[in-house]
Amino acid sequence: MLWLVLCLVVVPVVTANGRLPNDTIPLHYDLHLEVTGLGLDDYTYRGNVSIRIAIARDTDQIVLHNLGNTLRTISVRRCRDGVQIPHQLLETDESSELLRIRTDRVLDRVDDKVIQLVIEFNNTLGVDHMGFYRTQYRGPKRVPMTVATTHFQPSYARMAFPCFDEPGLKSTFALTIVSNASHLVASNTPIETISWLLDGHKAATTLLTSLEQYTGQSLGLKKLDHAAIPEFGKAMENWGLVSYDEQFLVLSANAHRLQRAQAVLTIAHETAHQLFGNLVGPAWWSYLWLSEGFATYFEILLGSEVYPELLPLEESFAVRHMRPALLADAFEGHALTVEPLAADSARIEMLFDTITYSKAGCILRMIN
C-alpha cells in the first residue's frame, strides 16, 4: 500500500514589488526612546517598540521593516491571555530592509486574533536628514546647539525604529521620550507647554481654521505645533507637529513680499496635509498625486483667502503651478497614477516632482 503524506506550511512572502504581505496589520504602537547624550557628543539612543498586531490571515511569519537598528531582544505574545509565542529571528535583510520573525506555530486569525510584538533596539542619530537624525543651530552667544528631529517620508521611519513602514498601514501611537531636563521635547500630541516662533502661530492657526470651515471636516487635532528645523531645506506635515526649514517660519519684520508669500503657501500646504495625507490618504505611493494635489490646491485657496494681498487666487495658480506643470508635462511628464510601483525608495522619491504637485493641483482646480 502506498501512502501519500502532505505537509502544509504557511509561508508568507513579500510580493513581487517588494510590498509587505497583508497577513499582519499593526493596530497600535507604544514607542519608548531614550535620548540623553545630546550636548555630550553622545548621539546613540535606546528604544523599545511594542506593537499590537491583528492577524488578518493564518501565518507563521511576522514581516515588518527595519533598517540600521541593532536589535537587542524580541518577544511575541497573544494579547487576550498573555501567552508567549515561541519564535525565531528568520532574517534581517539590509537590501530589502525587512525584518522577518518566524513563529514556531501558525498564528490563527480567529484563535490568536491580536498579538503583541516587543522589540528592544539601539541606534545612532544620523546626519543625513533621514529617520531620526541630528542637526545644529547657533544659540546664545553663537554657541552650537544640537537638535534631534525626524523625517520619515517616504520610507525612512524604518531607520528610526522597527515598524510597518507603508502609507496604508496607519496606526495610533503612544510616545515616551526620555531626555535631559534641559531639553525641550515636542511631539505630535499635546504637551504641557507650547512655544511658538515669531508670527508663525498667527498664520498657522488662521489657515487651519479656514481649512476646517471650507471642508466642513474637523480634524480632531488637539494641538498643531510648527517647528523650525535648522538646515532642513523643506517642510514636512507630521501629524500635530509640522517641521519647516527656518526660512519658511522665521521671518524678519522687513521680509520681502515674495518671501512672506512663500512662507504662507508652505504653511498652508502642510496644514492642508493634516487632512489630505494624514487623516485620509492613499494606501500606496502610486496615488501620491491625490494627497499632494489636494495640498497644492488648498495652499493657494486658503492662502488667497487669508492673505489676499499677498496671494491673488488666479494669478498665484497660473504663475506658481499651471505654467510649471505645462512645461514639466511637455518634457518629463508621467502619468499621475504610477502603476505598478515597486517598494523602491529611490523610485518613490522621484515621484515628488512638478507633475505630482503642480499638475495634480491644476487638475483638481479644473474639476472644482
mmCIF file of C-alpha atoms in Angstrom:
data_model
loop_
_atom_site.group_PDB
_atom_site.id
_atom_site.type_symbol
_atom_site.label_atom_id
_atom_site.label_comp_id
_atom_site.label_asym_id
_atom_site.label_seq_id
_atom_site.Cartn_x
_atom_site.Cartn_y
_atom_site.Cartn_z
ATOM 1 C CA MET A 1 0.000 0.000 0.000
ATOM 2 C CA LEU A 2 1.282 3.452 -0.899
ATOM 3 C CA TRP A 3 0.702 6.362 1.474
ATOM 4 C CA LEU A 4 0.983 9.968 0.392
ATOM 5 C CA VAL A 5 1.631 12.477 3.148
ATOM 6 C CA LEU A 6 1.243 16.199 2.505
ATOM 7 C CA CYS A 7 2.880 18.723 4.821
ATOM 8 C CA LEU A 8 1.315 22.156 4.511
ATOM 9 C CA VAL A 9 3.420 25.089 5.704
ATOM 10 C CA VAL A 10 2.094 28.654 5.712
ATOM 11 C CA VAL A 11 4.850 30.814 4.263
ATOM 12 C CA PRO A 12 4.016 34.474 3.585
ATOM 13 C CA VAL A 13 6.268 36.044 1.017
ATOM 14 C CA VAL A 14 6.912 39.630 0.175
ATOM 15 C CA THR A 15 5.083 40.471 -3.017
ATOM 16 C CA ALA A 16 6.986 40.749 -6.270
ATOM 17 C CA ASN A 17 7.092 44.547 -5.992
ATOM 18 C CA GLY A 18 8.625 44.455 -2.518
ATOM 19 C CA ARG A 19 5.450 45.279 -0.589
ATOM 20 C CA LEU A 20 4.678 43.739 2.776
ATOM 21 C CA PRO A 21 2.287 40.789 2.918
ATOM 22 C CA ASN A 22 -1.132 41.600 4.376
ATOM 23 C CA ASP A 23 -1.076 38.774 6.926
ATOM 24 C CA THR A 24 -0.367 41.012 9.929
ATOM 25 C CA ILE A 25 -1.759 44.538 10.396
ATOM 26 C CA PRO A 26 -0.437 46.972 13.031
ATOM 27 C CA LEU A 27 -3.102 48.457 15.316
ATOM 28 C CA HIS A 28 -1.119 50.483 17.858
ATOM 29 C CA TYR A 29 2.490 51.347 18.729
ATOM 30 C CA ASP A 30 3.947 52.105 22.162
ATOM 31 C CA LEU A 31 7.303 53.669 21.341
ATOM 32 C CA HIS A 32 9.867 54.433 24.051
ATOM 33 C CA LEU A 33 13.040 56.356 23.123
ATOM 34 C CA GLU A 34 15.936 57.327 25.404
ATOM 35 C CA VAL A 35 17.945 60.250 24.008
ATOM 36 C CA THR A 36 20.160 61.557 26.801
ATOM 37 C CA GLY A 37 23.506 62.227 25.137
ATOM 38 C CA LEU A 38 22.721 65.436 23.223
ATOM 39 C CA GLY A 39 25.190 68.126 24.216
ATOM 40 C CA LEU A 40 27.645 65.471 25.400
ATOM 41 C CA ASP A 41 28.690 64.326 21.919
ATOM 42 C CA ASP A 42 26.891 61.033 22.522
ATOM 43 C CA TYR A 43 24.424 60.506 19.681
ATOM 44 C CA THR A 44 23.332 56.956 20.448
ATOM 45 C CA TYR A 45 19.816 56.208 21.612
ATOM 46 C CA ARG A 46 17.984 53.208 23.014
ATOM 47 C CA GLY A 47 14.489 52.222 22.031
ATOM 48 C CA ASN A 48 11.659 49.872 22.811
ATOM 49 C CA VAL A 49 8.698 49.461 20.484
ATOM 50 C CA SER A 50 5.613 47.436 21.425
ATOM 51 C CA ILE A 51 3.223 46.835 18.513
ATOM 52 C CA ARG A 52 -0.306 45.409 18.810
ATOM 53 C CA ILE A 53 -0.853 43.419 15.615
ATOM 54 C CA ALA A 54 -4.030 41.942 14.169
ATOM 55 C CA ILE A 55 -3.735 38.569 12.442
ATOM 56 C CA ALA A 56 -5.540 39.073 9.126
ATOM 57 C CA ARG A 57 -4.643 35.650 7.674
ATOM 58 C CA ASP A 58 -3.180 32.490 9.156
ATOM 59 C CA THR A 59 0.594 32.800 9.031
ATOM 60 C CA ASP A 60 3.772 31.668 10.724
ATOM 61 C CA GLN A 61 5.749 34.832 9.961
ATOM 62 C CA ILE A 62 5.666 38.461 11.039
ATOM 63 C CA VAL A 63 7.247 40.677 8.387
ATOM 64 C CA LEU A 64 7.977 44.350 9.005
ATOM 65 C CA HIS A 65 10.603 46.960 8.119
ATOM 66 C CA ASN A 66 13.922 47.615 9.803
ATOM 67 C CA LEU A 67 16.996 49.482 8.608
ATOM 68 C CA GLY A 68 20.028 50.324 10.715
ATOM 69 C CA ASN A 69 18.526 49.431 14.085
ATOM 70 C CA THR A 70 20.546 46.968 16.177
ATOM 71 C CA LEU A 71 18.055 44.526 17.705
ATOM 72 C CA ARG A 72 18.586 43.532 21.353
ATOM 73 C CA THR A 73 15.551 41.425 22.220
ATOM 74 C CA ILE A 74 12.325 40.295 20.527
ATOM 75 C CA SER A 75 9.234 38.867 22.217
ATOM 76 C CA VAL A 76 5.821 37.812 20.895
ATOM 77 C CA ARG A 77 2.731 37.084 22.970
ATOM 78 C CA ARG A 78 -1.018 36.650 22.495
ATOM 79 C CA CYS A 79 -2.903 39.693 23.777
ATOM 80 C CA ARG A 80 -6.015 38.017 25.151
ATOM 81 C CA ASP A 81 -4.175 35.887 27.719
ATOM 82 C CA GLY A 82 -0.517 36.982 27.622
ATOM 83 C CA VAL A 83 0.717 33.559 26.469
ATOM 84 C CA GLN A 84 4.212 33.774 24.998
ATOM 85 C CA ILE A 85 4.555 32.570 21.419
ATOM 86 C CA PRO A 86 7.897 30.839 20.688
ATOM 87 C CA HIS A 87 9.668 32.291 17.657
ATOM 88 C CA GLN A 88 12.970 32.727 15.914
ATOM 89 C CA LEU A 89 14.532 35.610 14.053
ATOM 90 C CA LEU A 90 14.454 34.430 10.480
ATOM 91 C CA GLU A 91 16.092 37.278 8.649
ATOM 92 C CA THR A 92 17.232 40.898 8.846
ATOM 93 C CA ASP A 93 17.745 41.745 5.218
ATOM 94 C CA GLU A 94 19.535 45.086 4.699
ATOM 95 C CA SER A 95 18.936 45.040 0.950
ATOM 96 C CA SER A 96 15.159 44.630 1.230
ATOM 97 C CA GLU A 97 15.055 46.495 4.575
ATOM 98 C CA LEU A 98 12.882 43.752 6.038
ATOM 99 C CA LEU A 99 12.757 42.022 9.400
ATOM 100 C CA ARG A 100 11.215 38.512 9.355
ATOM 101 C CA ILE A 101 10.191 36.702 12.530
ATOM 102 C CA ARG A 102 9.024 33.094 12.262
ATOM 103 C CA THR A 103 6.777 31.700 14.963
ATOM 104 C CA ASP A 104 7.050 28.036 15.968
ATOM 105 C CA ARG A 105 3.383 27.543 15.196
ATOM 106 C CA VAL A 106 0.904 29.083 12.793
ATOM 107 C CA LEU A 107 -0.774 32.221 14.122
ATOM 108 C CA ASP A 108 -4.513 31.705 13.779
ATOM 109 C CA ARG A 109 -6.588 34.721 12.798
ATOM 110 C CA VAL A 110 -9.526 33.503 14.923
ATOM 111 C CA ASP A 111 -7.834 31.932 17.940
ATOM 112 C CA ASP A 112 -4.873 34.321 18.265
ATOM 113 C CA LYS A 113 -6.604 37.337 16.701
ATOM 114 C CA VAL A 114 -4.303 40.036 18.174
ATOM 115 C CA ILE A 115 -0.695 39.638 19.253
ATOM 116 C CA GLN A 116 1.898 41.931 20.770
ATOM 117 C CA LEU A 117 5.381 42.223 19.302
ATOM 118 C CA VAL A 118 8.014 43.887 21.521
ATOM 119 C CA ILE A 119 11.447 44.810 20.160
ATOM 120 C CA GLU A 120 14.291 46.430 22.077
ATOM 121 C CA PHE A 121 16.903 48.099 19.905
ATOM 122 C CA ASN A 122 19.805 50.566 19.723
ATOM 123 C CA ASN A 123 20.630 53.146 17.087
ATOM 124 C CA THR A 124 22.598 56.326 16.452
ATOM 125 C CA LEU A 125 21.313 59.740 15.386
ATOM 126 C CA GLY A 126 22.488 60.223 11.811
ATOM 127 C CA VAL A 127 23.283 63.398 9.900
ATOM 128 C CA ASP A 128 21.656 62.645 6.534
ATOM 129 C CA HIS A 129 18.179 64.124 7.218
ATOM 130 C CA MET A 130 16.519 60.694 7.212
ATOM 131 C CA GLY A 131 14.892 58.747 10.032
ATOM 132 C CA PHE A 132 15.837 60.070 13.489
ATOM 133 C CA TYR A 133 18.770 62.412 12.943
ATOM 134 C CA ARG A 134 20.627 65.393 14.391
ATOM 135 C CA THR A 135 21.366 68.902 13.164
ATOM 136 C CA GLN A 136 22.725 72.126 14.682
ATOM 137 C CA TYR A 137 21.913 75.788 15.094
ATOM 138 C CA ARG A 138 23.592 78.708 16.816
ATOM 139 C CA GLY A 139 22.242 79.524 20.261
ATOM 140 C CA PRO A 140 23.008 82.439 22.600
ATOM 141 C CA LYS A 141 26.488 83.871 22.062
ATOM 142 C CA ARG A 142 26.715 81.786 18.867
ATOM 143 C CA VAL A 143 27.220 78.567 20.837
ATOM 144 C CA PRO A 144 26.447 75.464 18.692
ATOM 145 C CA MET A 145 23.263 73.720 19.846
ATOM 146 C CA THR A 146 22.137 70.266 18.713
ATOM 147 C CA VAL A 147 18.599 69.328 17.660
ATOM 148 C CA ALA A 148 17.359 65.753 17.285
ATOM 149 C CA THR A 149 14.462 65.555 14.845
ATOM 150 C CA THR A 150 12.762 63.148 12.437
ATOM 151 C CA HIS A 151 11.950 62.858 8.744
ATOM 152 C CA PHE A 152 10.059 59.722 7.704
ATOM 153 C CA GLN A 153 8.615 60.348 4.213
ATOM 154 C CA PRO A 154 8.524 58.305 2.086
ATOM 155 C CA SER A 155 10.175 55.278 3.741
ATOM 156 C CA TYR A 156 12.532 56.439 6.493
ATOM 157 C CA ALA A 157 10.549 55.570 9.644
ATOM 158 C CA ARG A 158 12.203 52.127 9.489
ATOM 159 C CA MET A 159 15.553 53.880 10.042
ATOM 160 C CA ALA A 160 14.344 55.208 13.416
ATOM 161 C CA PHE A 161 12.619 52.094 14.807
ATOM 162 C CA PRO A 162 11.282 48.739 13.518
ATOM 163 C CA CYS A 163 7.793 49.282 12.080
ATOM 164 C CA PHE A 164 5.324 48.537 9.290
ATOM 165 C CA ASP A 165 6.557 51.362 7.063
ATOM 166 C CA GLU A 166 3.911 51.642 4.341
ATOM 167 C CA PRO A 167 1.476 54.562 3.914
ATOM 168 C CA GLY A 168 -1.616 52.361 4.009
ATOM 169 C CA LEU A 169 -0.736 50.894 7.420
ATOM 170 C CA LYS A 170 -1.701 53.838 9.623
ATOM 171 C CA SER A 171 -1.801 53.241 13.379
ATOM 172 C CA THR A 172 -2.142 55.095 16.645
ATOM 173 C CA PHE A 173 0.971 55.855 18.691
ATOM 174 C CA ALA A 174 1.849 56.422 22.325
ATOM 175 C CA LEU A 175 5.305 58.004 22.519
ATOM 176 C CA THR A 176 7.600 58.277 25.515
ATOM 177 C CA ILE A 177 10.860 60.210 25.229
ATOM 178 C CA VAL A 178 13.484 60.179 27.987
ATOM 179 C CA SER A 179 15.855 63.130 27.759
ATOM 180 C CA ASN A 180 17.812 65.513 29.931
ATOM 181 C CA ALA A 181 15.803 68.065 31.908
ATOM 182 C CA SER A 182 17.413 70.906 29.939
ATOM 183 C CA HIS A 183 15.986 69.647 26.628
ATOM 184 C CA LEU A 184 12.749 70.865 25.077
ATOM 185 C CA VAL A 185 10.731 67.925 23.709
ATOM 186 C CA ALA A 186 7.925 68.384 21.171
ATOM 187 C CA SER A 187 5.772 65.630 19.728
ATOM 188 C CA ASN A 188 2.648 65.032 17.620
ATOM 189 C CA THR A 189 0.271 65.049 20.573
ATOM 190 C CA PRO A 190 -0.336 67.613 23.353
ATOM 191 C CA ILE A 191 2.489 68.531 25.696
ATOM 192 C CA GLU A 192 2.451 70.625 28.848
ATOM 193 C CA THR A 193 3.939 73.749 27.257
ATOM 194 C CA ILE A 194 3.873 75.027 23.685
ATOM 195 C CA SER A 195 6.259 77.636 22.268
ATOM 196 C CA TRP A 196 5.569 79.482 19.024
ATOM 197 C CA LEU A 197 8.267 81.003 16.826
ATOM 198 C CA LEU A 198 7.715 84.651 15.907
ATOM 199 C CA ASP A 199 4.485 85.167 13.935
ATOM 200 C CA GLY A 200 4.154 81.611 12.584
ATOM 201 C CA HIS A 201 1.357 80.995 15.110
ATOM 202 C CA LYS A 202 -0.987 83.576 13.572
ATOM 203 C CA ALA A 203 -0.706 82.232 10.019
ATOM 204 C CA ALA A 204 -0.895 78.594 11.096
ATOM 205 C CA THR A 205 -3.964 78.868 13.329
ATOM 206 C CA THR A 206 -5.864 81.034 10.829
ATOM 207 C CA LEU A 207 -5.141 78.647 7.944
ATOM 208 C CA LEU A 208 -6.196 75.611 9.987
ATOM 209 C CA THR A 209 -9.498 77.271 10.896
ATOM 210 C CA SER A 210 -10.125 78.171 7.249
ATOM 211 C CA LEU A 211 -9.420 74.587 6.125
ATOM 212 C CA GLU A 212 -11.894 73.121 8.624
ATOM 213 C CA GLN A 213 -14.556 75.674 7.722
ATOM 214 C CA TYR A 214 -14.153 75.179 3.959
ATOM 215 C CA THR A 215 -14.220 71.371 4.058
ATOM 216 C CA GLY A 216 -16.689 71.049 6.931
ATOM 217 C CA GLN A 217 -14.312 68.483 8.416
ATOM 218 C CA SER A 218 -12.997 68.816 11.947
ATOM 219 C CA LEU A 219 -9.537 67.275 12.064
ATOM 220 C CA GLY A 220 -9.719 66.457 15.757
ATOM 221 C CA LEU A 221 -6.234 67.849 16.318
ATOM 222 C CA LYS A 222 -5.656 68.554 19.994
ATOM 223 C CA LYS A 223 -2.765 70.798 19.017
ATOM 224 C CA LEU A 224 -0.786 71.751 15.924
ATOM 225 C CA ASP A 225 2.787 72.878 16.537
ATOM 226 C CA HIS A 226 5.053 74.361 13.858
ATOM 227 C CA ALA A 227 8.791 73.915 14.437
ATOM 228 C CA ALA A 228 11.738 75.485 12.595
ATOM 229 C CA ILE A 229 14.494 72.909 11.966
ATOM 230 C CA PRO A 230 17.975 74.200 11.041
ATOM 231 C CA GLU A 231 19.249 73.129 7.610
ATOM 232 C CA PHE A 232 16.105 71.084 6.923
ATOM 233 C CA GLY A 233 15.692 72.564 3.462
ATOM 234 C CA LYS A 234 11.983 71.689 3.157
ATOM 235 C CA ALA A 235 8.812 71.152 5.183
ATOM 236 C CA MET A 236 7.115 68.005 6.479
ATOM 237 C CA GLU A 237 3.490 67.600 7.543
ATOM 238 C CA ASN A 238 3.942 65.432 10.653
ATOM 239 C CA TRP A 239 0.587 64.995 12.388
ATOM 240 C CA GLY A 240 0.264 67.734 15.012
ATOM 241 C CA LEU A 241 3.929 68.768 14.723
ATOM 242 C CA VAL A 242 4.891 70.241 11.352
ATOM 243 C CA SER A 243 8.591 70.817 10.700
ATOM 244 C CA TYR A 244 9.981 73.518 8.412
ATOM 245 C CA ASP A 245 13.262 74.911 7.288
ATOM 246 C CA GLU A 246 13.782 78.160 9.199
ATOM 247 C CA GLN A 247 13.222 80.321 6.085
ATOM 248 C CA PHE A 248 9.543 79.339 5.987
ATOM 249 C CA LEU A 249 8.731 80.101 9.608
ATOM 250 C CA VAL A 250 11.176 82.658 10.982
ATOM 251 C CA LEU A 251 10.837 85.932 9.061
ATOM 252 C CA SER A 252 12.248 89.366 9.770
ATOM 253 C CA ALA A 253 9.913 92.350 10.016
ATOM 254 C CA ASN A 254 11.161 93.691 6.673
ATOM 255 C CA ALA A 255 10.977 90.399 4.758
ATOM 256 C CA HIS A 256 10.211 90.798 1.042
ATOM 257 C CA ARG A 257 6.612 90.272 -0.115
ATOM 258 C CA LEU A 258 7.589 87.183 -2.121
ATOM 259 C CA GLN A 259 9.323 85.665 0.894
ATOM 260 C CA ARG A 260 6.236 86.228 3.042
ATOM 261 C CA ALA A 261 4.009 84.762 0.321
ATOM 262 C CA GLN A 262 6.175 81.641 0.093
ATOM 263 C CA ALA A 263 6.034 81.222 3.868
ATOM 264 C CA VAL A 264 2.224 81.425 3.832
ATOM 265 C CA LEU A 265 1.980 78.937 0.944
ATOM 266 C CA THR A 266 4.273 76.469 2.701
ATOM 267 C CA ILE A 267 2.364 76.677 5.987
ATOM 268 C CA ALA A 268 -0.940 76.338 4.109
ATOM 269 C CA HIS A 269 0.349 73.317 2.161
ATOM 270 C CA GLU A 270 1.473 71.475 5.298
ATOM 271 C CA THR A 271 -1.722 72.442 7.134
ATOM 272 C CA ALA A 272 -3.808 71.016 4.269
ATOM 273 C CA HIS A 273 -1.831 67.784 4.581
ATOM 274 C CA GLN A 274 -3.228 67.305 8.081
ATOM 275 C CA LEU A 275 -6.448 66.346 6.277
ATOM 276 C CA PHE A 276 -5.189 65.236 2.861
ATOM 277 C CA GLY A 277 -2.414 62.750 3.539
ATOM 278 C CA ASN A 278 -2.556 62.387 7.317
ATOM 279 C CA LEU A 279 -6.195 61.941 8.312
ATOM 280 C CA VAL A 280 -7.001 60.315 4.969
ATOM 281 C CA GLY A 281 -4.510 59.260 2.328
ATOM 282 C CA PRO A 282 -3.631 56.727 -0.363
ATOM 283 C CA ALA A 283 -2.705 53.183 0.594
ATOM 284 C CA TRP A 284 0.386 53.253 -1.621
ATOM 285 C CA TRP A 285 2.671 55.796 -3.278
ATOM 286 C CA SER A 286 1.133 55.070 -6.695
ATOM 287 C CA TYR A 287 -1.558 57.584 -5.736
ATOM 288 C CA LEU A 288 0.735 60.183 -4.174
ATOM 289 C CA TRP A 289 -0.720 62.823 -6.515
ATOM 290 C CA LEU A 290 -4.007 62.774 -4.601
ATOM 291 C CA SER A 291 -2.540 63.923 -1.289
ATOM 292 C CA GLU A 292 -0.027 66.317 -2.870
ATOM 293 C CA GLY A 293 -2.531 67.608 -5.428
ATOM 294 C CA PHE A 294 -5.120 68.477 -2.791
ATOM 295 C CA ALA A 295 -2.462 70.118 -0.611
ATOM 296 C CA THR A 296 -1.293 72.170 -3.615
ATOM 297 C CA TYR A 297 -4.859 73.175 -4.454
ATOM 298 C CA PHE A 298 -5.628 74.219 -0.883
ATOM 299 C CA GLU A 299 -2.341 76.065 -0.342
ATOM 300 C CA ILE A 300 -3.451 78.620 -2.947
ATOM 301 C CA LEU A 301 -7.124 78.558 -1.993
ATOM 302 C CA LEU A 302 -6.503 79.063 1.721
ATOM 303 C CA GLY A 303 -3.557 81.388 1.242
ATOM 304 C CA SER A 304 -5.517 83.721 -1.047
ATOM 305 C CA GLU A 305 -8.471 83.705 1.349
ATOM 306 C CA VAL A 306 -6.453 84.555 4.435
ATOM 307 C CA TYR A 307 -3.841 86.792 2.762
ATOM 308 C CA PRO A 308 -5.445 88.132 -0.456
ATOM 309 C CA GLU A 309 -2.949 90.997 -0.632
ATOM 310 C CA LEU A 310 -0.079 88.511 -0.876
ATOM 311 C CA LEU A 311 -1.690 85.800 -2.993
ATOM 312 C CA PRO A 312 -4.366 86.790 -5.538
ATOM 313 C CA LEU A 313 -6.018 83.482 -6.456
ATOM 314 C CA GLU A 314 -5.938 83.380 -10.274
ATOM 315 C CA GLU A 315 -2.504 84.939 -10.636
ATOM 316 C CA SER A 316 -0.970 82.708 -7.986
ATOM 317 C CA PHE A 317 -2.268 79.496 -9.541
ATOM 318 C CA ALA A 318 -1.151 80.446 -13.035
ATOM 319 C CA VAL A 319 2.343 81.573 -12.071
ATOM 320 C CA ARG A 320 3.164 79.051 -9.370
ATOM 321 C CA HIS A 321 1.574 75.894 -10.738
ATOM 322 C CA MET A 322 -0.121 75.996 -14.159
ATOM 323 C CA ARG A 323 2.864 77.189 -16.180
ATOM 324 C CA PRO A 324 5.413 74.928 -14.436
ATOM 325 C CA ALA A 325 3.007 71.987 -14.869
ATOM 326 C CA LEU A 326 2.631 72.562 -18.613
ATOM 327 C CA LEU A 327 6.398 72.809 -19.034
ATOM 328 C CA ALA A 328 7.076 69.669 -16.989
ATOM 329 C CA ASP A 329 4.379 67.733 -18.822
ATOM 330 C CA ALA A 330 5.971 68.577 -22.163
ATOM 331 C CA PHE A 331 9.455 67.340 -21.276
ATOM 332 C CA GLU A 332 9.355 64.954 -18.327
ATOM 333 C CA GLY A 333 5.743 64.007 -17.939
ATOM 334 C CA HIS A 334 4.489 60.786 -16.373
ATOM 335 C CA ALA A 335 1.033 59.500 -15.515
ATOM 336 C CA LEU A 336 -0.396 60.889 -12.298
ATOM 337 C CA THR A 337 -1.114 57.355 -11.087
ATOM 338 C CA VAL A 338 2.067 55.279 -11.364
ATOM 339 C CA GLU A 339 1.344 51.550 -11.511
ATOM 340 C CA PRO A 340 2.898 49.169 -10.947
ATOM 341 C CA LEU A 341 5.203 50.825 -8.405
ATOM 342 C CA ALA A 342 7.653 48.641 -6.506
ATOM 343 C CA ALA A 343 8.825 49.288 -2.951
ATOM 344 C CA ASP A 344 11.898 51.162 -4.187
ATOM 345 C CA SER A 345 12.681 54.238 -2.074
ATOM 346 C CA ALA A 346 14.720 55.916 -4.807
ATOM 347 C CA ARG A 347 11.931 55.464 -7.365
ATOM 348 C CA ILE A 348 9.307 56.707 -4.912
ATOM 349 C CA GLU A 349 11.404 59.796 -4.131
ATOM 350 C CA MET A 350 11.400 60.671 -7.833
ATOM 351 C CA LEU A 351 7.604 60.979 -7.785
ATOM 352 C CA PHE A 352 7.818 64.103 -5.612
ATOM 353 C CA ASP A 353 8.038 66.310 -8.697
ATOM 354 C CA THR A 354 6.202 69.061 -10.561
ATOM 355 C CA ILE A 355 3.721 66.615 -12.092
ATOM 356 C CA THR A 356 2.695 65.203 -8.718
ATOM 357 C CA TYR A 357 2.404 68.639 -7.100
ATOM 358 C CA SER A 358 1.548 71.280 -9.698
ATOM 359 C CA LYS A 359 -0.213 69.280 -12.438
ATOM 360 C CA ALA A 360 -2.274 67.389 -9.868
ATOM 361 C CA GLY A 361 -3.250 70.650 -8.175
ATOM 362 C CA CYS A 362 -4.266 72.184 -11.503
ATOM 363 C CA ILE A 363 -6.422 69.193 -12.433
ATOM 364 C CA LEU A 364 -8.216 69.322 -9.093
ATOM 365 C CA ARG A 365 -8.828 73.041 -9.633
ATOM 366 C CA MET A 366 -10.273 72.280 -13.081
ATOM 367 C CA ILE A 367 -12.619 69.716 -11.520
ATOM 368 C CA ASN A 368 -13.717 72.284 -8.951
#
